[in-house]
Coordinates of C-alpha atoms and ligand atoms in Angstrom, one line a residue:
X1 CA -29.0 18.0 22.4
X2 CA -27.7 14.6 23.5
X3 CA -30.4 12.1 24.6
X4 CA -29.5 12.1 28.4
X5 CA -30.0 8.4 28.9
X6 CA -27.7 7.5 26.0
X7 CA -24.9 9.8 27.3
X8 CA -25.2 8.4 30.7
X9 CA -25.0 4.8 29.4
X10 CA -22.0 5.7 27.2
X11 CA -20.3 7.3 30.2
X12 CA -20.8 4.1 32.2
X13 CA -19.3 2.1 29.3
X14 CA -16.1 4.1 28.6
X15 CA -15.7 6.5 31.6
X16 CA -16.8 10.2 31.9
X17 CA -13.5 11.5 30.5
X18 CA -14.0 9.7 27.2
X19 CA -17.5 11.0 26.3
X20 CA -17.1 14.5 24.9
X21 CA -20.3 16.6 24.8
X22 CA -19.1 20.2 25.0
X23 CA -19.1 22.0 21.7
X24 CA -15.4 23.0 22.0
X25 CA -14.3 19.4 22.8
X26 CA -16.4 18.0 19.9
X27 CA -15.4 20.5 17.3
X28 CA -12.1 18.9 16.1
X29 CA -14.0 15.7 15.4
X30 CA -17.0 17.2 13.7
X31 CA -15.2 18.9 10.7
X32 CA -12.9 17.1 8.4
X33 CA -9.2 17.8 7.6
X34 CA -10.0 19.9 4.5
X35 CA -12.8 21.9 6.2
X36 CA -15.2 20.9 3.5
X37 CA -17.4 18.5 5.4
X38 CA -19.0 19.2 8.7
X39 CA -21.9 18.0 10.9
X40 CA -22.9 17.7 14.5
X41 CA -22.5 14.8 16.9
X42 CA -24.4 14.4 20.1
X43 CA -21.2 13.2 21.6
X44 CA -17.7 12.0 20.7
X45 CA -17.0 8.7 22.4
X46 CA -13.5 7.4 22.8
X47 CA -13.5 3.7 23.8
X48 CA -10.1 2.2 24.9
X49 CA -10.7 -1.5 24.3
X50 CA -12.5 -3.8 21.9
X51 CA -15.0 -4.6 24.8
X52 CA -15.8 -0.9 25.2
X53 CA -16.3 -0.6 21.4
X54 CA -18.8 -3.5 21.6
X55 CA -20.6 -1.8 24.6
X56 CA -20.8 1.5 22.7
X57 CA -22.3 -0.1 19.6
X58 CA -24.9 -2.1 21.7
X59 CA -26.0 1.1 23.5
X60 CA -26.3 3.0 20.2
X61 CA -28.2 0.2 18.5
X62 CA -30.7 0.0 21.3
X63 CA -31.2 3.7 21.4
X64 CA -31.4 4.2 17.7
X65 CA -28.3 6.5 17.5
X66 CA -26.1 6.4 14.4
X67 CA -22.3 5.7 14.7
X68 CA -19.7 7.5 12.6
X69 CA -16.3 5.6 13.1
X70 CA -13.3 8.0 13.0
X71 CA -9.6 7.4 13.1
X72 CA -7.2 10.2 12.3
X73 CA -9.8 12.3 10.5
X74 CA -7.6 12.7 7.4
X75 CA -10.1 11.2 5.0
X76 CA -10.9 13.3 2.0
X77 CA -14.5 12.2 1.1
X78 CA -16.5 13.2 4.2
X79 CA -17.0 9.7 5.6
X80 CA -15.4 10.1 9.0
X81 CA -17.4 13.2 10.3
X82 CA -21.1 13.5 11.1
X83 CA -23.4 14.0 8.1
X84 CA -24.4 17.6 7.3
X85 CA -27.2 19.0 9.5
X86 CA -30.6 18.2 8.3
X87 CA -29.5 15.3 6.1
X88 CA -30.2 12.5 8.7
X89 CA -33.1 11.7 10.9
X90 CA -31.4 10.2 13.9
X91 CA -28.8 11.6 16.2
X92 CA -25.2 10.4 15.7
X93 CA -22.1 9.9 17.8
X94 CA -18.5 10.0 16.5
X95 CA -16.8 6.8 17.7
X96 CA -13.1 7.8 17.8
X97 CA -10.6 5.0 17.7
X98 CA -7.6 7.0 18.7
X99 CA -7.4 5.3 22.1
X100 CA -7.2 1.9 20.5
X101 CA -3.4 2.1 20.4
X102 CA -0.8 -0.5 21.1
X103 CA 1.7 -2.2 18.8
X104 CA 2.9 -5.8 19.5
X105 CA 6.5 -6.8 19.2
X106 CA 7.2 -7.5 15.5
X107 CA 7.7 -11.1 14.5
X108 CA 10.7 -10.8 12.2
X109 CA 10.2 -14.4 10.8
X110 CA 6.6 -14.0 9.9
X111 CA 7.3 -10.4 9.1
X112 CA 4.1 -9.2 10.8
X113 CA 3.0 -7.2 13.8
X114 CA -0.4 -6.5 15.5
X115 CA -1.6 -2.9 15.8
X116 CA -4.6 -1.3 17.4
X117 CA -6.9 0.5 15.0
X118 CA -5.9 3.9 16.4
X119 CA -2.2 3.3 15.7
X120 CA -0.9 5.8 13.1
X121 CA 0.8 4.8 9.8
X122 CA 4.0 6.6 11.2
X123 CA 3.8 4.5 14.4
X124 CA 3.5 1.3 12.3
X125 CA 6.5 2.4 10.3
X126 CA 8.5 3.2 13.4
X127 CA 7.7 -0.2 15.0
X128 CA 8.8 -2.0 11.9
X129 CA 12.0 0.0 11.6
X130 CA 12.9 -0.7 15.2
X131 CA 13.5 -4.4 14.1
X132 CA 15.2 -3.6 10.8
X133 CA 12.0 -3.9 8.7
X134 CA 9.6 -1.4 7.2
X135 CA 5.9 -0.8 6.6
X136 CA 4.7 -1.3 3.1
X137 CA 2.4 1.7 3.1
X138 CA 3.3 5.4 3.0
X139 CA 1.6 8.7 2.3
X140 CA 1.8 12.3 3.4
X141 CA -0.9 12.0 6.1
X142 CA 1.2 9.3 7.9
X143 CA 1.4 11.1 11.2
X144 CA -2.3 11.2 11.7
X145 CA -4.0 8.6 9.5
X146 CA -4.6 5.4 11.4
X147 CA -4.4 1.7 10.6
X148 CA -8.3 1.4 11.0
X149 CA -8.8 4.3 8.7
X150 CA -6.4 2.9 6.1
X151 CA -8.2 -0.4 6.2
X152 CA -11.6 1.2 6.0
X153 CA -10.6 3.3 2.9
X154 CA -8.2 0.7 1.4
X155 CA -5.6 3.4 1.4
X156 CA -2.9 3.4 -1.3
X157 CA 0.0 5.9 -1.4
X158 CA 3.3 5.9 -3.0
X159 CA 4.5 2.3 -2.6
X160 CA 1.4 0.5 -4.1
X161 CA 3.5 -0.2 -7.2
X162 CA 5.8 -2.5 -5.2
X163 CA 3.6 -3.7 -2.4
X164 CA 0.0 -3.2 -3.2
X165 CA -2.8 -1.2 -1.4
X166 CA -3.8 -1.7 2.2
X167 CA -5.8 -4.7 1.2
X168 CA -2.6 -6.6 0.6
X169 CA -1.2 -5.7 4.0
X170 CA -3.9 -7.0 6.3
X171 CA -3.1 -10.6 7.4
X172 CA -5.7 -10.6 10.1
X173 CA -8.4 -8.4 11.5
X174 CA -10.5 -7.9 14.6
X175 CA -13.8 -6.0 14.3
X176 CA -17.0 -5.3 16.1
X177 CA -20.4 -5.7 14.3
X178 CA -23.2 -3.2 14.8
X179 CA -24.8 -5.5 17.5
X180 CA -21.6 -5.8 19.5
X181 CA -20.4 -9.2 18.3
X182 CA -16.7 -9.5 17.7
X183 CA -15.5 -11.2 14.4
X184 CA -12.2 -12.0 12.8
X185 CA -8.8 -13.3 13.9
X186 CA -5.4 -11.8 14.6
X187 CA -3.5 -15.1 13.9
X188 CA -2.1 -13.7 10.7
X189 CA -2.1 -17.0 8.7
X190 CA -0.9 -16.2 5.2
X191 CA -3.0 -19.1 3.9
X192 CA -6.5 -19.9 5.2
X193 CA -9.4 -21.1 3.2
X194 CA -12.2 -21.6 5.8
X195 CA -15.0 -19.4 4.7
X196 CA -15.3 -15.6 4.3
X197 CA -12.0 -13.8 4.8
X198 CA -12.8 -10.9 7.1
X199 CA -9.8 -8.7 6.0
X200 CA -11.1 -8.9 2.4
X201 CA -14.7 -8.2 3.5
X202 CA -13.9 -5.2 5.6
X203 CA -11.1 -3.5 3.7
X204 CA -12.7 -0.7 1.8
X205 CA -16.0 -0.9 3.6
X206 CA -15.6 2.7 5.0
X207 CA -17.0 2.0 8.4
X208 CA -20.4 0.7 7.1
X209 CA -20.0 -3.0 8.0
X210 CA -18.1 -3.0 11.3
X211 CA -15.7 -1.0 13.5
X212 CA -12.2 -2.3 13.0
X213 CA -10.4 -2.6 16.4
X214 CA -7.1 -4.2 15.5
X215 CA -5.2 -5.8 12.7
X216 CA -2.3 -8.1 12.0
X217 CA -0.1 -6.2 9.5
X218 CA 2.4 -7.3 7.0
X219 CA 6.0 -5.9 7.1
X220 CA 8.5 -5.6 4.3
X221 CA 12.3 -5.4 4.1
X222 CA 14.0 -2.1 5.1
X223 CA 16.3 -1.2 2.2
X224 CA 19.7 0.4 3.0
X225 CA 20.0 2.1 -0.4
X226 CA 17.4 4.5 -1.7
X227 CA 17.7 6.7 -4.8
X228 CA 15.3 9.4 -5.8
X229 CA 15.0 11.0 -9.2
X230 CA 12.9 13.9 -10.5
X231 CA 12.4 13.5 -14.2
X232 CA 10.7 15.6 -16.9
X233 CA 8.8 14.0 -19.8
X234 CA 7.5 15.8 -22.9
X235 CA 4.0 14.2 -22.6
X236 CA 1.9 11.9 -20.4
X237 CA 2.3 9.2 -23.1
X238 CA 6.0 9.4 -22.7
X239 CA 5.7 9.3 -18.9
X240 CA 3.6 6.1 -19.3
X241 CA 6.1 4.5 -21.6
X242 CA 8.9 5.4 -19.2
X243 CA 7.1 3.9 -16.3
X244 CA 6.6 0.6 -18.2
X245 CA 10.3 0.5 -19.0
X246 CA 11.3 1.2 -15.4
X247 CA 8.9 -1.6 -14.2
X248 CA 10.3 -4.1 -16.6
X249 CA 13.9 -3.3 -15.9
X250 CA 14.1 -2.4 -12.2
X251 CA 13.3 -4.9 -9.5
X252 CA 14.1 -2.2 -7.0
X253 CA 11.4 0.2 -8.3
X254 CA 9.4 1.5 -5.3
X255 CA 7.3 4.4 -6.6
X256 CA 6.5 6.5 -9.7
X257 CA 4.6 9.7 -8.8
X258 CA 3.3 12.1 -11.4
X259 CA 3.2 15.9 -11.0
X260 CA 1.8 18.2 -13.7
X261 CA 3.6 21.4 -14.7
X262 CA 1.0 23.6 -12.9
X263 CA 1.4 21.6 -9.7
X264 CA 5.2 21.8 -9.9
X265 CA 5.0 25.5 -10.4
X266 CA 2.6 25.9 -7.4
X267 CA 4.7 23.8 -5.0
X268 CA 7.9 25.5 -6.2
X269 CA 6.4 28.9 -5.3
X270 CA 5.3 27.5 -1.9
X271 CA 8.8 26.0 -1.2
X272 CA 10.5 29.2 -2.5
X273 CA 12.7 27.3 -5.0
X274 CA 12.2 26.2 -8.6
X275 CA 12.1 22.6 -9.4
X276 CA 15.4 21.3 -11.0
X277 CA 13.4 20.1 -14.1
X278 CA 11.0 21.9 -16.3
X279 CA 8.4 19.8 -18.1
X280 CA 6.7 21.6 -21.0
X281 CA 2.9 22.2 -21.0
X282 CA 1.2 18.9 -21.6
X283 CA 4.2 17.1 -20.2
X284 CA 4.9 15.9 -16.6
X285 CA 7.4 15.6 -13.9
X286 CA 7.9 12.1 -12.4
X287 CA 9.2 11.5 -8.9
X288 CA 10.8 8.0 -9.2
X289 CA 12.2 6.1 -6.2
X290 CA 14.2 2.9 -6.1
X291 CA 15.3 1.0 -3.0
X292 CA 17.4 -2.1 -2.6
X293 CA 20.0 -3.9 -0.5
X294 CA 22.4 -3.0 -3.3
X295 CA 22.7 0.6 -4.5
X296 CA 20.2 0.8 -7.4
X297 CA 21.5 4.3 -8.7
X298 CA 23.4 3.1 -11.8
X299 CA 20.5 0.8 -12.8
X300 CA 18.1 3.6 -12.5
X301 CA 20.2 6.1 -14.5
X302 CA 20.7 3.4 -17.2
X303 CA 17.0 2.7 -17.3
X304 CA 16.1 6.4 -17.7
X305 CA 18.1 6.4 -20.9
X306 CA 17.9 9.7 -22.9
X307 CA 15.5 11.1 -20.3
X308 CA 18.4 11.1 -17.7
X309 CA 19.4 14.4 -19.5
X310 CA 16.4 16.2 -18.0
X311 CA 16.5 14.8 -14.5
X312 CA 17.9 15.3 -11.0
X313 CA 19.1 12.2 -9.1
X314 CA 19.8 12.2 -5.4
X315 CA 21.0 9.6 -2.9
X316 CA 21.9 11.9 0.0
X317 CA 18.9 12.0 2.4
X318 CA 18.8 15.8 2.5
X319 CA 18.9 16.1 -1.3
X320 CA 16.3 13.4 -1.6
X321 CA 14.1 15.2 0.8
X322 CA 14.4 18.3 -1.3
X323 CA 13.1 16.4 -4.4
X324 CA 10.4 14.6 -2.4
X325 CA 9.1 17.9 -1.2
X326 CA 7.9 18.7 -4.7
X327 CA 5.4 15.9 -4.4
X328 CA 4.7 15.7 -0.7
X329 CA 3.9 19.3 -0.1
X330 CA 1.6 20.0 -3.1
X331 CA -1.5 19.6 -0.8
X332 CA -0.1 22.0 1.7
X333 CA 0.7 24.5 -1.2
X334 CA -2.9 24.2 -2.5
X335 CA -4.4 24.8 0.9
X336 CA -2.3 27.9 1.3
X337 CA -3.3 29.1 -2.2
X338 CA -6.9 28.8 -1.3
X339 CA -6.6 29.8 2.4
X340 CA -9.6 31.9 3.5
X341 CA -11.6 30.8 0.4
X342 CA -13.4 27.6 -0.6
X343 CA -11.2 24.5 -0.1
X344 CA -10.0 22.8 -3.3
X345 CA -12.5 20.5 -5.0
X346 CA -10.8 17.1 -5.3
X347 CA -11.4 14.1 -7.5
X348 CA -9.4 10.9 -7.0
X349 CA -9.7 8.8 -10.1
X350 CA -7.9 6.1 -12.0
X351 CA -8.0 4.7 -15.5
X352 CA -6.1 2.0 -17.4
X353 CA -2.6 3.4 -18.1
X354 CA -3.2 3.6 -21.9
X355 CA -6.1 6.1 -21.2
X356 CA -4.3 8.4 -18.9
X357 CA -3.4 11.0 -21.5
X358 CA -7.0 11.2 -22.6
X359 CA -8.2 11.5 -19.0
X360 CA -5.8 14.4 -18.5
X361 CA -7.1 16.1 -21.6
X362 CA -10.7 15.8 -20.4
X363 CA -9.8 17.1 -17.0
X364 CA -8.0 20.1 -18.5
X365 CA -11.0 20.9 -20.7
X366 CA -13.5 20.6 -17.8
X367 CA -11.3 23.0 -15.7
X368 CA -11.0 25.4 -18.6
X369 CA -14.8 25.4 -19.2
X370 CA -15.3 26.2 -15.5
X371 CA -12.6 28.8 -15.4
X372 CA -10.9 27.2 -12.4
X373 CA -7.2 26.3 -11.8
X374 CA -6.4 22.6 -12.2
X375 CA -3.6 21.1 -10.1
X376 CA -3.1 17.5 -11.0
X377 CA -0.7 14.9 -9.5
X378 CA -0.9 11.3 -8.4
X379 CA 0.4 7.8 -8.5
X380 CA 1.3 7.1 -12.2
X381 CA 1.9 3.4 -12.1
X382 CA -1.8 2.9 -11.0
X383 CA -3.1 5.4 -13.6
X384 CA -4.3 7.3 -10.5
X385 CA -4.7 11.1 -10.8
X386 CA -5.7 13.5 -8.0
X387 CA -7.5 16.3 -9.8
X388 CA -7.7 19.4 -7.6
X389 CA -9.8 22.3 -8.7
X390 CA -9.0 25.7 -7.1
X391 CA -11.7 28.3 -7.3
X392 CA -14.2 26.0 -9.0
X393 CA -17.5 27.7 -9.7
X394 CA -19.5 24.6 -10.6
X395 CA -18.0 21.5 -9.0
X396 CA -21.1 19.4 -9.9
X397 CA -20.6 19.9 -13.6
X398 CA -16.8 19.2 -13.4
X399 CA -17.5 16.0 -11.4
X400 CA -20.2 14.8 -13.8
X401 CA -18.0 15.5 -16.9
X402 CA -14.8 14.0 -15.5
X403 CA -16.4 11.0 -13.7
X404 CA -18.5 10.1 -16.7
X405 CA -15.4 10.2 -18.9
X406 CA -13.5 8.1 -16.3
X407 CA -16.2 5.5 -16.4
X408 CA -16.3 5.5 -20.2
X409 CA -12.5 4.9 -20.2
X410 CA -12.9 1.9 -18.0
X411 CA -11.7 3.6 -14.9
X412 CA -12.9 4.1 -11.3
X413 CA -14.4 7.2 -9.7
X414 CA -12.3 6.5 -6.5
X415 CA -8.8 5.0 -6.6
X416 CA -7.8 5.3 -3.0
X417 CA -9.8 7.9 -1.0
X418 CA -13.1 6.0 -1.0
X419 CA -16.6 7.1 -1.8
X420 CA -17.6 8.6 1.6
X421 CA -20.5 11.0 1.1
X422 CA -18.7 13.0 -1.6
X423 CA -19.0 10.5 -4.5
X424 CA -22.3 8.6 -3.7
X425 CA -24.2 10.5 -6.5
X426 CA -21.8 9.0 -9.1
X427 CA -21.4 5.4 -7.8
X428 CA -23.8 4.1 -10.4
X429 CA -21.3 5.1 -13.1
X430 CA -19.0 2.2 -12.0
X431 CA -21.3 -0.2 -10.2
X432 CA -24.3 -1.9 -11.8
X433 CA -27.7 -2.0 -10.0
X434 CA -27.2 -5.7 -9.4
X435 CA -23.9 -5.0 -7.8
X436 CA -25.2 -2.1 -5.6
X437 CA -28.2 -4.3 -4.6
X438 CA -25.9 -7.1 -3.5
X439 CA -23.8 -4.7 -1.5
X440 CA -26.9 -3.2 0.2
X441 CA -28.0 -6.7 1.1
X442 CA -24.7 -7.5 2.8
X443 CA -24.9 -4.3 4.7
X444 CA -28.4 -4.9 5.8
X445 CA -27.5 -8.4 7.0
X446 CA -24.6 -7.2 9.1
X447 CA -26.3 -4.0 10.4
X448 CA -30.1 -4.4 10.1
X449 CA -30.8 -1.2 12.0
X450 CA -28.5 0.8 9.7
X451 CA -26.6 2.6 12.4
X452 CA -23.1 2.3 11.0
X453 CA -22.1 5.3 8.9
X454 CA -25.4 6.0 7.1
X455 CA -25.1 8.0 3.9
X456 CA -21.6 6.7 3.2
X457 CA -21.3 4.3 0.2
X458 CA -25.1 4.6 -0.2
X459 CA -26.1 6.0 -3.5
X460 CA -29.5 7.3 -4.4
X461 CA -31.4 4.8 -6.5
X462 CA -29.4 4.2 -9.8
X463 CA -32.4 5.0 -12.0
X464 CA -31.0 8.1 -13.6
X465 CA -29.0 6.3 -16.2
X466 CA -25.3 6.1 -16.9
X467 CA -24.4 9.6 -18.1
X468 CA -27.0 11.6 -16.3
X469 CA -26.1 14.4 -13.9
X470 CA -27.7 13.7 -10.5
X471 CA -30.6 16.1 -9.9
X472 CA -29.4 17.3 -6.5
X473 CA -25.8 16.2 -6.1
X474 CA -24.2 16.2 -2.7
X475 CA -21.4 18.2 -4.1
X476 CA -18.5 18.1 -1.7
Ligands
FAD1 C1 -2.2 15.4 3.0 C2 -3.0 14.1 2.8 C3 -2.4 13.2 1.9 C4 -3.1 12.0 1.7 N1 -2.6 11.1 0.8 C5 -3.2 9.9 0.6 C6 -2.6 8.9 -0.3 O1 -1.5 9.1 -0.9 N2 -3.2 7.7 -0.4 C7 -4.4 7.5 0.2 O2 -5.0 6.4 0.1 N3 -5.0 8.4 1.0 C8 -4.4 9.6 1.2 N4 -5.0 10.6 2.0 C9 -6.4 10.3 2.6 C10 -6.4 9.7 4.0 O3 -5.2 10.0 4.7 C11 -6.7 8.2 4.0 O4 -8.0 8.0 3.4 C12 -6.5 7.5 5.3 O5 -6.6 6.1 5.1 C13 -7.6 7.9 6.3 O6 -7.2 7.4 7.6 P1 -7.9 8.1 8.9 O7 -7.4 7.3 10.1 O8 -7.5 9.5 9.0 O9 -9.4 7.8 8.7 P2 -10.7 8.8 8.9 O10 -10.5 10.0 8.1 O11 -10.8 9.1 10.4 O12 -11.8 7.9 8.4 C14 -11.9 7.6 7.0 C15 -13.0 6.6 6.8 O13 -12.7 5.4 7.5 C16 -13.7 5.0 8.5 N5 -13.0 4.5 9.6 C17 -11.9 5.1 10.3 N6 -11.5 4.3 11.2 C18 -12.3 3.1 11.2 C19 -12.3 1.9 11.9 N7 -11.4 1.7 12.9 N8 -13.3 1.0 11.6 C20 -14.1 1.2 10.6 N9 -14.2 2.4 9.9 C21 -13.2 3.3 10.2 C22 -14.4 6.4 8.7 O14 -15.8 6.2 9.1 C23 -14.4 7.0 7.3 O15 -15.4 6.5 6.5 C24 -4.4 11.8 2.3 C25 -4.9 12.7 3.2 C26 -4.2 13.9 3.4 C27 -4.8 14.9 4.4

């Protein structure tokens, strides 16, 4: 039940129509995209301006109500929906940023534009393309995922190899602290050394330090010529070697995505057509894309060398789309395969490239021990695998095994999806207690009442030692 005084104050701040308290109206904001994470909010509040965001935060801070920021609700680690019932003491609202829209005219000389936090990645791309430029970020959730969510999670996607993660795309930021003060600047100065850099502080903070309301975003050239290749390699080691060669030889290289044979077979079944290449067990298919102002096709074919024999290369947009579907539609294929059952258990990990083959072997063993089906794919150039377990019986054991191995291999337990509530039990594997203590101190300084996204990025005390399995893991 919503505290009546709070709801009435929130209505005064943003207007009656933008405070949703009915169960039906709240439902779409209370459960995440995968259906794995769910909780209850006393209200969903949809401010339309930075001033309204500040008012909402002041009201919640005074009333002792938690605030869960939410953009497109495509996050995969449970950070953008209310915490599970019984796990928090205070009531919470969802602060939806979807009304914080608006894209400024692009500045083609500075190669920047300003976007509200609720602008989607696809809208950012469209605004850039309208002036002959492009957005440097792309991933399959582009039509719903927002600029604010991408900043909060330091999103990656397929073009990181060429342009970097979201962290590299934010030239300026505007955000509201838990007490309603507004910080940052949207000037977009590429060089500024005048104290803390708010885009760096807030990118990856997962809604725990401030609510992002707008950002000054980088744009990149729009290339006229794009070529896509699907290539089979005999092993992951060979895939890593090939990626190194392509990076060294091709200035036009945009992305190198990896798809394991099981994922390729699953998505092929879903699409109703077999992939044009057939990697052997233990091998991989790579989706390679090059883009340039000059047609990069012959350079790509030359760089593929002998491997060009087991590849399909396309420049026609429709044929390219046919190849890209084998990567872009894996998630959809998995959801269909597990429809009506438990959603796939996902791990998003990265290791140094030289350790990727070993990580893949560990993941295969963990899945075999559990008896579940492993579907692996990801962003090869960053050593980033998405390990999806269909029908996992014991996700906690899989996570403990794989994430401990990842840490031992010098990797990270989250490459691009964030920690959310899903991975907090394992944060100590990759962050020392000094590190976690310093982060907690920053958080407490900016939000002393602790109303912003409690439970996210907040591990239990790291006293259980490096390889220990958490006693009561919040298994996603
Ligand atoms: C099919 C599919 C494919 C995906 N592929 C990729 C991929 O390739 N690469 C990748 O990185 N991710 C990927 N994702 C994950 C997801 O799309 C990203 O994490 C995205 O950045 C989330 O944006 P969102 O607007 O949906 O955020 P939400 O899900 O709404 O929120 C995510 C987190 O950000 C916080 N947050 C949201 N908005 C704000 C704000 N304005 N201020 C402060 N905090 C905020 C939330 O509290 C939450 O902790 C994929 C998801 C799906 C469903």
